[in-house]
mmCIF file of C-alpha atoms in Angstrom:
data_model
loop_
_atom_site.group_PDB
_atom_site.id
_atom_site.type_symbol
_atom_site.label_atom_id
_atom_site.label_comp_id
_atom_site.label_asym_id
_atom_site.label_seq_id
_atom_site.Cartn_x
_atom_site.Cartn_y
_atom_site.Cartn_z
ATOM 1 C CA UNK D 1 0.000 0.000 0.000
ATOM 2 C CA UNK D 2 1.362 3.417 -0.980
ATOM 3 C CA UNK D 3 2.026 6.085 1.629
ATOM 4 C CA UNK D 4 -0.629 8.812 1.761
ATOM 5 C CA UNK D 5 0.063 11.977 -0.203
ATOM 6 C CA UNK D 6 1.407 14.848 1.954
ATOM 7 C CA UNK D 7 -1.819 16.810 1.387
ATOM 8 C CA UNK D 8 -3.868 13.857 2.643
ATOM 9 C CA UNK D 9 -1.636 13.535 5.694
ATOM 10 C CA UNK D 10 -1.959 17.251 6.432
ATOM 11 C CA UNK D 11 -5.769 17.071 6.390
ATOM 12 C CA UNK D 12 -5.801 13.842 8.395
ATOM 13 C CA UNK D 13 -3.507 15.387 11.016
ATOM 14 C CA UNK D 14 -5.853 18.370 11.369
ATOM 15 C CA UNK D 15 -8.889 16.096 11.691
ATOM 16 C CA UNK D 16 -7.164 13.880 14.243
ATOM 17 C CA UNK D 17 -6.018 16.921 16.220
ATOM 18 C CA UNK D 18 -9.584 18.269 16.399
ATOM 19 C CA UNK D 19 -10.861 14.894 17.592
ATOM 20 C CA UNK D 20 -8.133 14.478 20.204
ATOM 21 C CA UNK D 21 -8.333 18.082 21.434
ATOM 22 C CA UNK D 22 -12.079 17.574 21.875
ATOM 23 C CA UNK D 23 -11.500 14.299 23.749
ATOM 24 C CA UNK D 24 -8.448 15.181 25.872
ATOM 25 C CA UNK D 25 -7.935 18.925 25.614
ATOM 26 C CA UNK D 26 -5.020 20.728 24.005
ATOM 27 C CA UNK D 27 -2.618 20.146 26.893
ATOM 28 C CA UNK D 28 -3.655 16.496 27.184
ATOM 29 C CA UNK D 29 -2.913 15.695 23.552
ATOM 30 C CA UNK D 30 0.607 14.910 22.392
ATOM 31 C CA UNK D 31 1.959 15.052 18.870
ATOM 32 C CA UNK D 32 2.660 11.322 19.242
ATOM 33 C CA UNK D 33 -1.018 10.672 20.001
ATOM 34 C CA UNK D 34 -1.983 12.618 16.869
ATOM 35 C CA UNK D 35 0.541 10.682 14.765
ATOM 36 C CA UNK D 36 -0.785 7.414 16.195
ATOM 37 C CA UNK D 37 -4.395 8.393 15.419
ATOM 38 C CA UNK D 38 -3.453 9.213 11.815
ATOM 39 C CA UNK D 39 -1.279 6.119 11.473
ATOM 40 C CA UNK D 40 1.904 7.963 10.535
ATOM 41 C CA UNK D 41 5.265 8.343 12.179
ATOM 42 C CA UNK D 42 6.032 11.341 14.306
ATOM 43 C CA UNK D 43 8.581 12.313 11.638
ATOM 44 C CA UNK D 44 5.799 12.404 9.032
ATOM 45 C CA UNK D 45 3.786 14.635 11.325
ATOM 46 C CA UNK D 46 6.846 16.887 11.823
ATOM 47 C CA UNK D 47 6.961 17.354 8.054
ATOM 48 C CA UNK D 48 3.768 19.414 8.442
ATOM 49 C CA UNK D 49 3.885 20.675 12.038
ATOM 50 C CA UNK D 50 6.991 21.057 14.160
ATOM 51 C CA UNK D 51 5.009 21.918 17.301
ATOM 52 C CA UNK D 52 1.505 21.724 18.710
ATOM 53 C CA UNK D 53 1.452 25.532 18.539
ATOM 54 C CA UNK D 54 1.884 25.381 14.755
ATOM 55 C CA UNK D 55 -0.860 22.792 14.601
ATOM 56 C CA UNK D 56 -3.198 24.900 16.752
ATOM 57 C CA UNK D 57 -2.547 27.904 14.526
ATOM 58 C CA UNK D 58 -3.296 25.859 11.390
ATOM 59 C CA UNK D 59 -6.551 24.633 12.950
ATOM 60 C CA UNK D 60 -7.818 28.004 14.102
ATOM 61 C CA UNK D 61 -6.462 30.368 11.433
ATOM 62 C CA UNK D 62 -9.143 29.567 8.793
ATOM 63 C CA UNK D 63 -11.903 29.931 11.395
ATOM 64 C CA UNK D 64 -10.554 33.209 12.730
ATOM 65 C CA UNK D 65 -10.103 34.504 9.172
ATOM 66 C CA UNK D 66 -13.787 33.725 8.556
ATOM 67 C CA UNK D 67 -14.759 35.551 11.732
ATOM 68 C CA UNK D 68 -12.698 38.547 10.591
ATOM 69 C CA UNK D 69 -14.701 38.508 7.334
ATOM 70 C CA UNK D 70 -17.965 38.507 9.309
ATOM 71 C CA UNK D 71 -16.717 41.548 11.211
ATOM 72 C CA UNK D 72 -15.505 43.256 8.012
ATOM 73 C CA UNK D 73 -18.992 42.876 6.515
ATOM 74 C CA UNK D 74 -20.705 44.165 9.657
ATOM 75 C CA UNK D 75 -18.318 47.104 10.075
ATOM 76 C CA UNK D 76 -18.833 48.265 6.458
ATOM 77 C CA UNK D 77 -22.632 48.348 6.764
ATOM 78 C CA UNK D 78 -24.261 51.702 7.378
ATOM 79 C CA UNK D 79 -26.508 51.997 10.369
ATOM 80 C CA UNK D 80 -25.811 50.608 13.803
ATOM 81 C CA UNK D 81 -28.832 48.267 13.835
ATOM 82 C CA UNK D 82 -27.856 46.793 10.440
ATOM 83 C CA UNK D 83 -24.242 46.287 11.596
ATOM 84 C CA UNK D 84 -25.415 44.499 14.709
ATOM 85 C CA UNK D 85 -27.885 42.312 12.807
ATOM 86 C CA UNK D 86 -25.160 41.260 10.363
ATOM 87 C CA UNK D 87 -22.804 40.547 13.236
ATOM 88 C CA UNK D 88 -25.312 38.302 15.015
ATOM 89 C CA UNK D 89 -26.321 36.450 11.856
ATOM 90 C CA UNK D 90 -22.723 36.043 10.736
ATOM 91 C CA UNK D 91 -21.627 34.937 14.196
ATOM 92 C CA UNK D 92 -24.320 32.245 14.361
ATOM 93 C CA UNK D 93 -23.347 30.973 10.896
ATOM 94 C CA UNK D 94 -19.656 31.094 11.823
ATOM 95 C CA UNK D 95 -20.152 29.054 15.007
ATOM 96 C CA UNK D 96 -22.295 26.495 13.220
ATOM 97 C CA UNK D 97 -19.660 26.137 10.489
ATOM 98 C CA UNK D 98 -16.966 25.567 13.133
ATOM 99 C CA UNK D 99 -19.021 23.760 15.758
ATOM 100 C CA UNK D 100 -16.299 21.361 16.868
ATOM 101 C CA UNK D 101 -13.771 24.158 17.303
ATOM 102 C CA UNK D 102 -16.359 26.168 19.234
ATOM 103 C CA UNK D 103 -16.852 23.239 21.594
ATOM 104 C CA UNK D 104 -13.083 22.892 22.058
ATOM 105 C CA UNK D 105 -12.714 26.613 22.803
ATOM 106 C CA UNK D 106 -15.664 26.460 25.205
ATOM 107 C CA UNK D 107 -14.395 23.440 27.127
ATOM 108 C CA UNK D 108 -10.654 24.037 27.001
ATOM 109 C CA UNK D 109 -9.764 27.481 28.330
ATOM 110 C CA UNK D 110 -6.081 26.830 27.601
ATOM 111 C CA UNK D 111 -6.783 27.059 23.850
ATOM 112 C CA UNK D 112 -8.367 30.524 23.961
ATOM 113 C CA UNK D 113 -5.663 31.845 26.265
ATOM 114 C CA UNK D 114 -2.773 30.198 24.415
ATOM 115 C CA UNK D 115 -0.101 32.732 23.392
ATOM 116 C CA UNK D 116 -0.368 31.625 19.756
ATOM 117 C CA UNK D 117 -4.092 32.480 19.673
ATOM 118 C CA UNK D 118 -4.795 35.001 22.419
ATOM 119 C CA UNK D 119 -3.722 38.207 20.609
ATOM 120 C CA UNK D 120 -5.915 37.333 17.642
ATOM 121 C CA UNK D 121 -8.916 36.574 19.870
ATOM 122 C CA UNK D 122 -8.393 39.821 21.782
ATOM 123 C CA UNK D 123 -8.378 41.761 18.515
ATOM 124 C CA UNK D 124 -11.598 40.063 17.391
ATOM 125 C CA UNK D 125 -13.210 40.702 20.779
ATOM 126 C CA UNK D 126 -12.346 44.405 20.483
ATOM 127 C CA UNK D 127 -13.912 44.558 17.039
ATOM 128 C CA UNK D 128 -17.067 42.816 18.282
ATOM 129 C CA UNK D 129 -17.325 45.359 21.104
ATOM 130 C CA UNK D 130 -16.965 48.130 18.545
ATOM 131 C CA UNK D 131 -19.895 46.826 16.501
ATOM 132 C CA UNK D 132 -22.048 46.254 19.572
ATOM 133 C CA UNK D 133 -21.269 49.531 21.319
ATOM 134 C CA UNK D 134 -24.056 51.965 20.750
ATOM 135 C CA UNK D 135 -24.122 54.758 23.292
ATOM 136 C CA UNK D 136 -27.427 55.934 21.821
ATOM 137 C CA UNK D 137 -29.167 52.774 23.008
ATOM 138 C CA UNK D 138 -30.180 52.233 26.633
ATOM 139 C CA UNK D 139 -27.913 50.203 28.867
ATOM 140 C CA UNK D 140 -30.500 47.403 28.839
ATOM 141 C CA UNK D 141 -29.887 46.915 25.105
ATOM 142 C CA UNK D 142 -26.103 46.954 25.501
ATOM 143 C CA UNK D 143 -26.255 44.358 28.273
ATOM 144 C CA UNK D 144 -28.700 42.247 26.245
ATOM 145 C CA UNK D 145 -26.428 42.295 23.176
ATOM 146 C CA UNK D 146 -23.508 41.123 25.302
ATOM 147 C CA UNK D 147 -25.646 38.345 26.793
ATOM 148 C CA UNK D 148 -26.741 37.385 23.278
ATOM 149 C CA UNK D 149 -23.157 37.014 22.026
ATOM 150 C CA UNK D 150 -22.161 34.821 24.944
ATOM 151 C CA UNK D 151 -25.398 32.887 24.808
ATOM 152 C CA UNK D 152 -25.030 32.080 21.127
ATOM 153 C CA UNK D 153 -21.583 30.658 21.745
ATOM 154 C CA UNK D 154 -22.711 28.640 24.756
ATOM 155 C CA UNK D 155 -25.789 27.260 22.980
ATOM 156 C CA UNK D 156 -23.744 26.044 20.009
ATOM 157 C CA UNK D 157 -21.383 24.271 22.419
ATOM 158 C CA UNK D 158 -24.194 22.894 24.621
ATOM 159 C CA UNK D 159 -26.477 21.516 21.896
ATOM 160 C CA UNK D 160 -24.214 19.730 19.394
ATOM 161 C CA UNK D 161 -26.974 17.220 18.587
ATOM 162 C CA UNK D 162 -29.357 19.852 17.155
ATOM 163 C CA UNK D 163 -29.238 20.138 13.356
ATOM 164 C CA UNK D 164 -27.598 23.346 12.126
ATOM 165 C CA UNK D 165 -30.704 24.789 10.482
ATOM 166 C CA UNK D 166 -32.863 24.177 13.564
ATOM 167 C CA UNK D 167 -30.316 25.657 15.961
ATOM 168 C CA UNK D 168 -29.728 28.636 13.641
ATOM 169 C CA UNK D 169 -33.438 29.439 13.548
ATOM 170 C CA UNK D 170 -33.783 29.130 17.312
ATOM 171 C CA UNK D 171 -30.748 31.288 18.014
ATOM 172 C CA UNK D 172 -31.694 34.087 15.628
ATOM 173 C CA UNK D 173 -35.264 34.121 16.940
ATOM 174 C CA UNK D 174 -34.019 34.350 20.527
ATOM 175 C CA UNK D 175 -31.596 37.147 19.620
ATOM 176 C CA UNK D 176 -34.381 39.097 17.880
ATOM 177 C CA UNK D 177 -36.623 38.761 20.934
ATOM 178 C CA UNK D 178 -33.824 39.581 23.356
ATOM 179 C CA UNK D 179 -32.856 42.726 21.463
ATOM 180 C CA UNK D 180 -36.361 43.878 20.513
ATOM 181 C CA UNK D 181 -37.104 47.403 21.715
ATOM 182 C CA UNK D 182 -38.940 47.340 25.008
ATOM 183 C CA UNK D 183 -41.903 49.515 25.835
ATOM 184 C CA UNK D 184 -41.487 51.668 28.874
ATOM 185 C CA UNK D 185 -42.494 49.810 31.941
ATOM 186 C CA UNK D 186 -44.039 51.562 34.884
ATOM 187 C CA UNK D 187 -41.710 51.743 37.844
ATOM 188 C CA UNK D 188 -42.406 49.070 40.423
ATOM 189 C CA UNK D 189 -44.040 50.284 43.564
ATOM 190 C CA UNK D 190 -41.953 49.840 46.724
ATOM 191 C CA UNK D 191 -44.948 48.049 48.268
ATOM 192 C CA UNK D 192 -44.920 45.451 45.449
ATOM 193 C CA UNK D 193 -42.068 43.513 47.065
#
């Protein structure tokens, strides 16, 4: 049997790394374990990735590039409400496209805080805050939009069994309801408690 082509090995290494990171965490997964899962020697793995940091970067770079594109689209849109809508829709689609990575990031804090990834995530977080910040809106809306972003992420990680289209519809409906303008409510009477 012929040895797999280098491109095949590269893709298989990435797939095995995602599986093992999901099972054992980033710190709990060795390059040897990844090589064993793929069925190649550690030297063959080193041909593609010298370190786990390089492997982590190769796994997350395409996803983070996609998230940057979501933010680019939202930031270019005129009107704060339109920017925010595009951000939420794009973020839901992004997380569904990269569900396994979202679960890994949710369950393994060491990945999101890893020096190879952290600066990029901090930059993205700053851009998200920029799109969501709207000093014209009441504080209730700003808090709700922050809750929505975190909730979307958590729901994608918590409900991996739900089909993408069903979860997408649920999430976007919940975000719309959460961020819908509220009518003024009468102040509660002190005697009501």
